[in-house]
Structure formats: C-alpha cells, structure tokens
Amino acid sequence: MRSRSKKLVWLLIASIVILQNSATDLWARTRVENICTVYGMKEIKLTGMGLIVGLDGTGDGSKNLATIRSLAAALRHLNNPIVDLKDLSGANNVALVMIEATIPASGIRKGQKLDCFVSSMLGAKSLRGGRLLIAPVATPGIGNGVGAGLCSGAIILEDETSQASGKIINGLVMERNFELPFIDRKTRSITLLVDKQHTGFHTASEVARVINSEFSFEAGNQQLAIAQGPGRVFIRIPKQYTESPVEFVAAVMEVGIDRPHQQARVVVNPKSQTVIVTGEVEISPVVISHRNLTIGVGNAEGGLPGGFVPINGQQGQQSTQRLQQLVEALNQLRVPTEDVISIIRELHRSGKLHAEYDEH
C-alpha cells in the first residue's frame, strides 16, 4: 500500500509540474491580436465648426469678425436675421470652435453617440459654462466630406490650465452608419497588418506559419496564410467559414505566436529621466569618455585583456556590445541617469547605437 501511495504521489507531482510548464508556455505566447490588426479596420476622424454660447464674458469678443458672422448666420437660420453686424458688438459670451470626434475602428451605427472635443479658434479666454449649438461634423475629405452626425451639449473642461478647450460627453449623435469593410469579397480573404513595433520578415512568416498550423484541417492541401511582406499577411477564408467570416477572424486573432520579433528600440525621456531599452539593442566597439568616466566597449582601443577597461584609474566593468548590459554597468557605478541619457544620445549621434531612437 505504501509503495502504491508513493507512486500516486509522484504521479500527482509530475502532473502538477507538467501542468505548470504547459501553463507557462501558454502564458508566454502572444496572441495575434496583440501584434496585428485587420486591414480595413481603422479609426475615422470627424471635424466641424460650431458656436459656443453662454460664456461669462470670456468669448471671442466683437473684434473677431468671423465669430460675429457665424453668430449672424446662426440667428438667420433661427428666423431672427441681423441687418447690421454692429448689433452684435456686445456678444462677448460667444466663441467659434473647432469640433473633433473619432469613430472607432469597429465602426458605428446611426443613433449611437460619441464624445466630441472642442477647441477655441480665436480669442476666447475660457469655455467654462458654455454650450455648443447644434453643429454638423463630417469626414475631413477635401470638397467631398461625408456628413456623419450632429454635435451639441455642455462643455466640460478637462484641464484647468488650458480653458480654451473642452469635451462634450456623448455630444455627437450619429446620423448615418459607418461599417468598415475588412473582408475582400472578391478573393474571400482578409489581410493582417503587423504593428510597427513587431514589423519584420520573421514576424510575418511566423504569423503565417502558426495560422496555417492552427487551421490545417480546414485548409486541406492549401495554405491559408501567406506572408506578403514584413508587415502584411494575406489569409484566405476557408469554405467552412463562408457564412460566418467574423467567427473565422475571431479565431485567427486568438492564435498564439511564440516568438514575435520586436524591433530594436531605445526610448529616452530626459524630463522624467526614464530610459527604456529592448534587450536586443547592440552597440559597436567604442570608447566612451564622459566627465570623469572612461569605458571601452567591445574590442575598442583602451580595453584591457579579457574585455575589461580602466575606469577612473581602476579596473572596471566588463565591456559588452549590448546596450542593456552597458546601462546596467553604469547603474552599478552609480552614474546619474542624466549622464546615462547623455551617453546614449551621443552613441546614437555617432552611429554606434544600432536601434530606433526616440527621445521626447
């Protein structure tokens, strides 16, 4: 009995280990939807112009002729025409604003509502307490913009330090449908676009491979997915999903990919003293001299045997061709973050930093 109990215990432990490893493998996988989008699904910007009324003397003022003319046109539309613009010389509670809204990539139906944003175009000091008169918004096509909906409502200031702009919650009511086509009806296919951070031939081919593997039964002897470039994967919709293509797209976006390529990148923010480095960023052999610090990287001249270099007259950190390791070495030497940022910036300027560099 004891022997049998021990066997059961070992089997239980082994099962737990296998389940843990499997869970770890699944957790490590990245879903296709996290690195790809479906071609055709994109946000649509809407713009328009309107008048905000009800301001407490903080509007554009009578000196802004564009605002006065717009107010006169609005009054004319309300069957209250103004004969002389001088009659509106005291209209300091009105402001002419730009209206913006965004239709989500999933599309929208007539009657649904969206938030819209307004920004003063002329001399308004504050939009606090104002209301937007009903104003149309349209797609920003030059000369042929498509009318989308009507905006109106009370203004909410999002930032007290910038009172010339605000937000209207659910202020836009859609007057038409926006259904974004993501399926090519002629070829019965969809196209996946790999995001900027993961664009690469490896990622595109890996996405195509895992999709072909996942849907091998539905595909039969054909390949459903074909990588057409570093950022594009063409996928045929199987016959089994002819009547339910959305179900197929949902299944594709759930497929896991083990090793998505990530572009070598360095992001630096001097203001917040933040440095973000992806692990694959490399640097060429170079000697770095900054203030009282001197470091040789790689096989640069000045290095000692074994890849060590003199630092402040003492034997220092081992040289490396990985920026991440260099940053770690600088942190161990208690080099201030602002100096680390200066070193990274000069590495980029000298062409020794092999990665996309972004400083903001």
Short mmCIF file of C-alpha atoms in Angstrom, two decimals:
data_model
loop_
_atom_site.label_atom_id
_atom_site.label_comp_id
_atom_site.label_asym_id
_atom_site.label_seq_id
_atom_site.Cartn_x
_atom_site.Cartn_y
_atom_site.Cartn_z
CA MET A 1 0.00 0.00 0.00
CA ARG A 2 2.83 2.39 0.88
CA SER A 3 4.53 1.69 -2.44
CA ARG A 4 1.31 2.32 -4.28
CA SER A 5 0.70 5.55 -2.33
CA LYS A 6 4.20 6.79 -3.15
CA LYS A 7 3.61 6.11 -6.84
CA LEU A 8 0.35 8.06 -6.72
CA VAL A 9 2.10 10.97 -5.01
CA TRP A 10 4.88 11.03 -7.61
CA LEU A 11 2.35 10.85 -10.43
CA LEU A 12 0.44 13.75 -8.85
CA ILE A 13 3.63 15.82 -8.53
CA ALA A 14 4.61 15.03 -12.12
CA SER A 15 1.16 16.05 -13.34
CA ILE A 16 1.36 19.34 -11.46
CA VAL A 17 4.80 20.07 -12.94
CA ILE A 18 3.56 19.28 -16.46
CA LEU A 19 0.51 21.50 -15.98
CA GLN A 20 2.68 24.32 -14.63
CA ASN A 21 5.04 24.06 -17.60
CA SER A 22 2.14 23.97 -20.02
CA ALA A 23 0.55 26.99 -18.35
CA THR A 24 3.88 28.82 -18.51
CA ASP A 25 4.22 28.02 -22.23
CA LEU A 26 0.69 29.22 -22.91
CA TRP A 27 1.23 32.35 -20.84
CA ALA A 28 4.43 33.10 -22.75
CA ARG A 29 2.65 33.01 -26.09
CA THR A 30 1.45 36.26 -27.64
CA ARG A 31 -1.93 36.34 -29.34
CA VAL A 32 -2.03 37.52 -32.93
CA GLU A 33 -4.48 40.27 -31.96
CA ASN A 34 -1.78 41.82 -29.75
CA ILE A 35 0.63 42.40 -32.65
CA CYS A 36 -1.66 42.59 -35.70
CA THR A 37 -4.70 44.48 -36.90
CA VAL A 38 -7.12 43.61 -39.68
CA TYR A 39 -6.74 45.72 -42.82
CA GLY A 40 -9.75 47.97 -43.35
CA MET A 41 -10.45 48.48 -39.66
CA LYS A 42 -9.27 51.99 -38.89
CA GLU A 43 -10.41 54.97 -36.90
CA ILE A 44 -12.17 57.73 -38.82
CA LYS A 45 -11.69 61.36 -37.79
CA LEU A 46 -14.61 63.77 -37.91
CA THR A 47 -14.30 67.54 -37.87
CA GLY A 48 -16.58 70.55 -37.92
CA MET A 49 -17.03 74.13 -36.71
CA GLY A 50 -19.56 75.48 -34.29
CA LEU A 51 -20.54 78.21 -31.86
CA ILE A 52 -20.39 78.00 -28.10
CA VAL A 53 -22.79 80.28 -26.24
CA GLY A 54 -23.44 81.08 -22.60
CA LEU A 55 -19.90 82.13 -21.69
CA ASP A 56 -19.44 84.61 -18.87
CA GLY A 57 -17.80 87.35 -20.93
CA THR A 58 -14.86 85.08 -21.85
CA GLY A 59 -15.78 84.60 -25.50
CA ASP A 60 -14.08 85.78 -28.69
CA GLY A 61 -15.43 89.33 -28.42
CA SER A 62 -16.85 91.62 -31.08
CA LYS A 63 -13.42 92.24 -32.65
CA ASN A 64 -13.38 88.75 -34.19
CA LEU A 65 -15.39 89.25 -37.35
CA ALA A 66 -15.54 85.50 -38.15
CA THR A 67 -17.34 84.81 -34.87
CA ILE A 68 -19.80 87.66 -35.39
CA ARG A 69 -20.60 86.50 -38.93
CA SER A 70 -21.13 82.93 -37.73
CA LEU A 71 -23.43 84.17 -34.98
CA ALA A 72 -25.39 86.23 -37.52
CA ALA A 73 -25.74 83.17 -39.77
CA ALA A 74 -26.99 81.11 -36.82
CA LEU A 75 -29.57 83.74 -35.95
CA ARG A 76 -30.67 83.90 -39.58
CA HIS A 77 -31.15 80.11 -39.53
CA LEU A 78 -33.35 80.57 -36.44
CA ASN A 79 -35.52 83.09 -38.31
CA ASN A 80 -34.02 86.05 -36.45
CA PRO A 81 -31.91 87.79 -39.09
CA ILE A 82 -29.47 90.55 -38.16
CA VAL A 83 -29.45 93.54 -40.53
CA ASP A 84 -26.27 95.14 -39.20
CA LEU A 85 -23.35 93.24 -37.62
CA LYS A 86 -22.88 96.20 -35.26
CA ASP A 87 -25.94 94.94 -33.42
CA LEU A 88 -23.75 92.07 -32.19
CA SER A 89 -20.94 94.28 -30.90
CA GLY A 90 -21.53 93.20 -27.31
CA ALA A 91 -21.54 89.47 -27.96
CA ASN A 92 -18.66 88.54 -25.65
CA ASN A 93 -20.33 85.36 -24.49
CA VAL A 94 -19.87 83.55 -27.83
CA ALA A 95 -16.87 81.60 -29.16
CA LEU A 96 -16.12 79.99 -32.51
CA VAL A 97 -14.66 76.50 -32.02
CA MET A 98 -13.25 73.57 -33.94
CA ILE A 99 -15.09 70.29 -33.25
CA GLU A 100 -13.37 66.89 -33.40
CA ALA A 101 -14.55 63.32 -32.85
CA THR A 102 -13.29 59.84 -33.68
CA ILE A 103 -15.25 56.86 -34.99
CA PRO A 104 -13.69 53.68 -33.53
CA ALA A 105 -12.12 51.04 -35.75
CA SER A 106 -15.07 48.74 -35.02
CA GLY A 107 -17.44 51.14 -36.80
CA ILE A 108 -20.66 52.71 -35.53
CA ARG A 109 -24.38 52.72 -36.27
CA LYS A 110 -26.88 55.51 -36.77
CA GLY A 111 -28.23 56.78 -33.46
CA GLN A 112 -25.19 55.84 -31.40
CA LYS A 113 -23.31 58.54 -29.51
CA LEU A 114 -19.67 59.57 -29.21
CA ASP A 115 -17.72 62.06 -27.14
CA CYS A 116 -16.58 65.14 -29.04
CA PHE A 117 -13.92 67.73 -28.31
CA VAL A 118 -13.99 71.47 -28.92
CA SER A 119 -11.12 73.96 -29.14
CA SER A 120 -11.28 77.74 -29.38
CA MET A 121 -10.10 79.08 -32.74
CA LEU A 122 -9.91 82.80 -31.96
CA GLY A 123 -9.67 84.88 -28.79
CA ALA A 124 -11.82 83.08 -26.22
CA LYS A 125 -10.20 83.07 -22.78
CA SER A 126 -12.32 80.28 -21.33
CA LEU A 127 -15.06 77.89 -22.46
CA ARG A 128 -16.24 77.25 -18.91
CA GLY A 129 -20.02 77.15 -18.59
CA GLY A 130 -20.65 77.25 -22.34
CA ARG A 131 -22.88 75.10 -24.53
CA LEU A 132 -22.30 74.13 -28.11
CA LEU A 133 -25.12 74.99 -30.50
CA ILE A 134 -26.11 72.13 -32.79
CA ALA A 135 -23.33 71.78 -35.36
CA PRO A 136 -22.64 69.15 -38.05
CA VAL A 137 -19.41 67.15 -38.32
CA ALA A 138 -18.09 65.30 -41.36
CA THR A 139 -15.16 63.25 -42.57
CA PRO A 140 -12.24 65.52 -43.49
CA GLY A 141 -12.41 64.88 -47.22
CA ILE A 142 -11.41 67.95 -49.23
CA GLY A 143 -14.52 69.14 -51.02
CA ASN A 144 -16.36 65.82 -50.61
CA GLY A 145 -16.50 65.17 -46.89
CA VAL A 146 -19.29 62.84 -45.78
CA GLY A 147 -21.74 64.23 -43.22
CA ALA A 148 -21.68 62.00 -40.16
CA GLY A 149 -23.69 63.50 -37.30
CA LEU A 150 -24.66 66.43 -35.13
CA CYS A 151 -22.88 67.74 -32.03
CA SER A 152 -24.28 69.77 -29.13
CA GLY A 153 -24.18 69.96 -25.37
CA ALA A 154 -22.48 71.38 -22.29
CA ILE A 155 -18.70 71.87 -22.22
CA ILE A 156 -16.56 70.11 -19.61
CA LEU A 157 -13.04 71.44 -19.07
CA GLU A 158 -10.53 68.56 -18.96
CA ASP A 159 -7.58 70.68 -17.91
CA GLU A 160 -7.88 73.75 -15.71
CA THR A 161 -4.58 75.05 -17.08
CA SER A 162 -5.99 75.10 -20.62
CA GLN A 163 -9.51 76.51 -20.51
CA ALA A 164 -9.72 77.21 -24.26
CA SER A 165 -10.59 73.57 -24.98
CA GLY A 166 -13.09 71.09 -23.58
CA LYS A 167 -15.11 67.93 -24.01
CA ILE A 168 -18.78 67.09 -24.53
CA ILE A 169 -19.67 63.65 -23.21
CA ASN A 170 -21.89 61.79 -25.71
CA GLY A 171 -22.25 65.09 -27.52
CA LEU A 172 -22.20 63.60 -31.03
CA VAL A 173 -25.25 61.72 -32.29
CA MET A 174 -24.54 59.71 -35.45
CA GLU A 175 -26.82 60.37 -38.42
CA ARG A 176 -25.53 57.54 -40.60
CA ASN A 177 -23.88 54.13 -40.38
CA PHE A 178 -20.14 53.60 -40.70
CA GLU A 179 -19.43 49.94 -41.41
CA LEU A 180 -15.76 49.40 -42.18
CA PRO A 181 -15.15 46.62 -44.73
CA PHE A 182 -12.44 44.22 -43.57
CA ILE A 183 -13.25 41.26 -45.84
CA ASP A 184 -12.25 41.26 -49.51
CA ARG A 185 -15.37 39.80 -51.13
CA LYS A 186 -13.65 39.13 -54.47
CA THR A 187 -10.83 37.00 -53.08
CA ARG A 188 -12.75 35.90 -49.97
CA SER A 189 -9.85 36.88 -47.76
CA ILE A 190 -8.59 39.16 -45.02
CA THR A 191 -5.21 40.84 -44.59
CA LEU A 192 -3.39 41.22 -41.28
CA LEU A 193 -1.13 44.23 -40.72
CA VAL A 194 1.73 43.75 -38.25
CA ASP A 195 2.18 46.71 -35.91
CA LYS A 196 5.22 48.98 -36.14
CA GLN A 197 6.96 47.56 -33.08
CA HIS A 198 6.93 43.98 -34.45
CA THR A 199 7.21 44.55 -38.20
CA GLY A 200 9.75 42.20 -39.75
CA PHE A 201 10.06 39.29 -42.14
CA HIS A 202 10.45 36.89 -39.21
CA THR A 203 7.24 38.02 -37.51
CA ALA A 204 5.20 37.97 -40.72
CA SER A 205 6.39 34.47 -41.65
CA GLU A 206 5.84 33.24 -38.08
CA VAL A 207 2.26 34.59 -38.04
CA ALA A 208 1.57 32.85 -41.37
CA ARG A 209 3.11 29.61 -40.07
CA VAL A 210 1.09 29.40 -36.85
CA ILE A 211 -2.17 30.25 -38.66
CA ASN A 212 -1.53 27.55 -41.28
CA SER A 213 -0.76 25.11 -38.47
CA GLU A 214 -3.87 26.05 -36.48
CA PHE A 215 -6.24 25.74 -39.46
CA SER A 216 -4.53 22.86 -41.27
CA PHE A 217 -7.71 20.74 -41.14
CA GLU A 218 -9.90 23.47 -42.65
CA ALA A 219 -7.29 24.29 -45.30
CA GLY A 220 -6.82 20.76 -46.60
CA ASN A 221 -3.91 20.76 -49.03
CA GLN A 222 -3.80 24.54 -49.39
CA GLN A 223 -2.07 27.25 -47.41
CA LEU A 224 -4.48 29.75 -45.96
CA ALA A 225 -1.90 32.30 -44.81
CA ILE A 226 0.87 33.81 -46.93
CA ALA A 227 3.34 36.43 -45.69
CA GLN A 228 3.41 39.11 -48.39
CA GLY A 229 5.96 41.39 -46.72
CA PRO A 230 7.45 42.33 -43.36
CA GLY A 231 4.19 43.92 -42.23
CA ARG A 232 1.45 42.10 -44.15
CA VAL A 233 -0.08 38.59 -44.05
CA PHE A 234 -2.72 37.52 -46.58
CA ILE A 235 -5.27 34.93 -45.31
CA ARG A 236 -7.91 33.08 -47.33
CA ILE A 237 -11.18 32.38 -45.55
CA PRO A 238 -11.92 28.60 -45.55
CA LYS A 239 -15.13 27.36 -47.11
CA GLN A 240 -16.33 26.23 -43.70
CA TYR A 241 -16.49 29.90 -42.66
CA THR A 242 -18.12 31.32 -45.78
CA GLU A 243 -21.32 32.13 -43.90
CA SER A 244 -19.54 33.19 -40.69
CA PRO A 245 -16.36 35.09 -41.64
CA VAL A 246 -16.44 37.09 -38.38
CA GLU A 247 -16.12 33.83 -36.44
CA PHE A 248 -13.05 32.94 -38.51
CA VAL A 249 -11.45 36.34 -37.91
CA ALA A 250 -12.06 35.96 -34.17
CA ALA A 251 -10.40 32.53 -34.22
CA VAL A 252 -7.41 33.87 -36.17
CA MET A 253 -6.85 36.71 -33.72
CA GLU A 254 -6.80 34.20 -30.83
CA VAL A 255 -3.96 32.15 -32.33
CA GLY A 256 -0.77 32.30 -30.26
CA ILE A 257 2.69 33.09 -31.57
CA ASP A 258 5.77 32.02 -29.60
CA ARG A 259 8.50 34.42 -30.62
CA PRO A 260 7.25 37.66 -32.19
CA HIS A 261 10.13 39.76 -33.45
CA GLN A 262 10.49 43.11 -31.74
CA GLN A 263 12.33 45.99 -33.35
CA ALA A 264 15.43 47.12 -31.50
CA ARG A 265 14.42 50.37 -29.88
CA VAL A 266 15.58 52.89 -27.29
CA VAL A 267 13.14 55.38 -25.76
CA VAL A 268 14.53 58.25 -23.69
CA ASN A 269 12.66 60.88 -21.70
CA PRO A 270 15.14 63.40 -20.20
CA LYS A 271 12.37 65.22 -18.34
CA SER A 272 11.28 62.20 -16.31
CA GLN A 273 14.78 60.64 -16.55
CA THR A 274 13.38 57.43 -18.00
CA VAL A 275 15.29 55.05 -20.28
CA ILE A 276 13.61 52.06 -21.94
CA VAL A 277 15.85 49.61 -23.82
CA THR A 278 14.73 46.45 -25.61
CA GLY A 279 17.09 43.54 -24.92
CA GLU A 280 18.40 43.14 -28.47
CA VAL A 281 19.86 46.65 -28.88
CA GLU A 282 23.53 46.41 -29.86
CA ILE A 283 26.36 48.93 -29.95
CA SER A 284 29.60 48.90 -31.95
CA PRO A 285 33.02 48.85 -30.26
CA VAL A 286 33.68 52.30 -28.88
CA VAL A 287 35.49 54.17 -26.13
CA ILE A 288 33.19 56.36 -24.03
CA SER A 289 34.63 59.26 -22.08
CA HIS A 290 32.12 61.29 -20.07
CA ARG A 291 33.09 63.59 -17.21
CA ASN A 292 35.48 61.52 -15.03
CA LEU A 293 34.31 58.24 -16.52
CA THR A 294 36.00 56.25 -19.30
CA ILE A 295 34.64 52.93 -20.59
CA GLY A 296 35.76 50.80 -23.51
CA VAL A 297 33.05 48.69 -25.19
CA GLY A 298 33.78 45.60 -27.26
CA ASN A 299 37.20 45.49 -28.88
CA ALA A 300 37.66 49.24 -28.75
CA GLU A 301 41.16 50.52 -28.14
CA GLY A 302 41.88 51.17 -24.49
CA GLY A 303 40.36 47.93 -23.26
CA LEU A 304 42.34 45.51 -21.13
CA PRO A 305 42.71 41.76 -21.78
CA GLY A 306 39.53 39.87 -21.03
CA GLY A 307 37.33 42.74 -22.11
CA PHE A 308 37.94 44.91 -19.02
CA VAL A 309 38.65 48.61 -19.23
CA PRO A 310 40.14 51.14 -16.85
CA ILE A 311 37.57 53.29 -15.07
CA ASN A 312 38.84 56.23 -13.02
CA GLY A 313 42.24 54.55 -12.70
CA GLN A 314 40.74 51.24 -11.52
CA GLN A 315 39.79 48.04 -13.27
CA GLY A 316 36.13 48.40 -14.14
CA GLN A 317 33.17 46.63 -15.66
CA GLN A 318 33.45 44.09 -18.41
CA SER A 319 32.82 45.58 -21.85
CA THR A 320 29.81 44.47 -23.81
CA GLN A 321 28.09 45.03 -27.11
CA ARG A 322 24.62 45.04 -25.58
CA LEU A 323 23.29 48.44 -24.61
CA GLN A 324 21.20 46.94 -21.84
CA GLN A 325 24.31 45.50 -20.19
CA LEU A 326 26.12 48.81 -20.59
CA VAL A 327 23.27 50.63 -18.86
CA GLU A 328 23.30 48.06 -16.05
CA ALA A 329 27.07 48.54 -15.64
CA LEU A 330 26.62 52.32 -15.48
CA ASN A 331 23.91 51.89 -12.85
CA GLN A 332 26.24 49.70 -10.78
CA LEU A 333 28.80 52.50 -10.90
CA ARG A 334 26.06 54.87 -9.65
CA VAL A 335 26.29 57.02 -12.76
CA PRO A 336 23.40 59.57 -12.65
CA THR A 337 20.53 58.88 -15.03
CA GLU A 338 21.03 62.23 -16.78
CA ASP A 339 24.61 61.18 -17.61
CA VAL A 340 23.40 57.77 -18.85
CA ILE A 341 20.96 59.57 -21.14
CA SER A 342 23.75 61.83 -22.42
CA ILE A 343 25.92 58.80 -23.21
CA ILE A 344 23.08 57.04 -25.05
CA ARG A 345 22.31 60.21 -27.00
CA GLU A 346 25.93 60.55 -28.16
CA LEU A 347 26.10 56.85 -29.08
CA HIS A 348 23.09 57.46 -31.32
CA ARG A 349 24.59 60.58 -32.89
CA SER A 350 27.89 58.80 -33.60
CA GLY A 351 26.14 55.91 -35.35
CA LYS A 352 27.30 53.35 -32.77
CA LEU A 353 23.79 52.66 -31.47
CA HIS A 354 22.04 50.10 -33.68
CA ALA A 355 18.37 50.67 -32.91
CA GLU A 356 15.47 53.02 -33.49
CA TYR A 357 16.00 56.00 -31.19
CA ASP A 358 13.14 58.04 -29.77
CA GLU A 359 13.66 60.99 -27.42
CA HIS A 360 10.78 63.05 -26.10
#
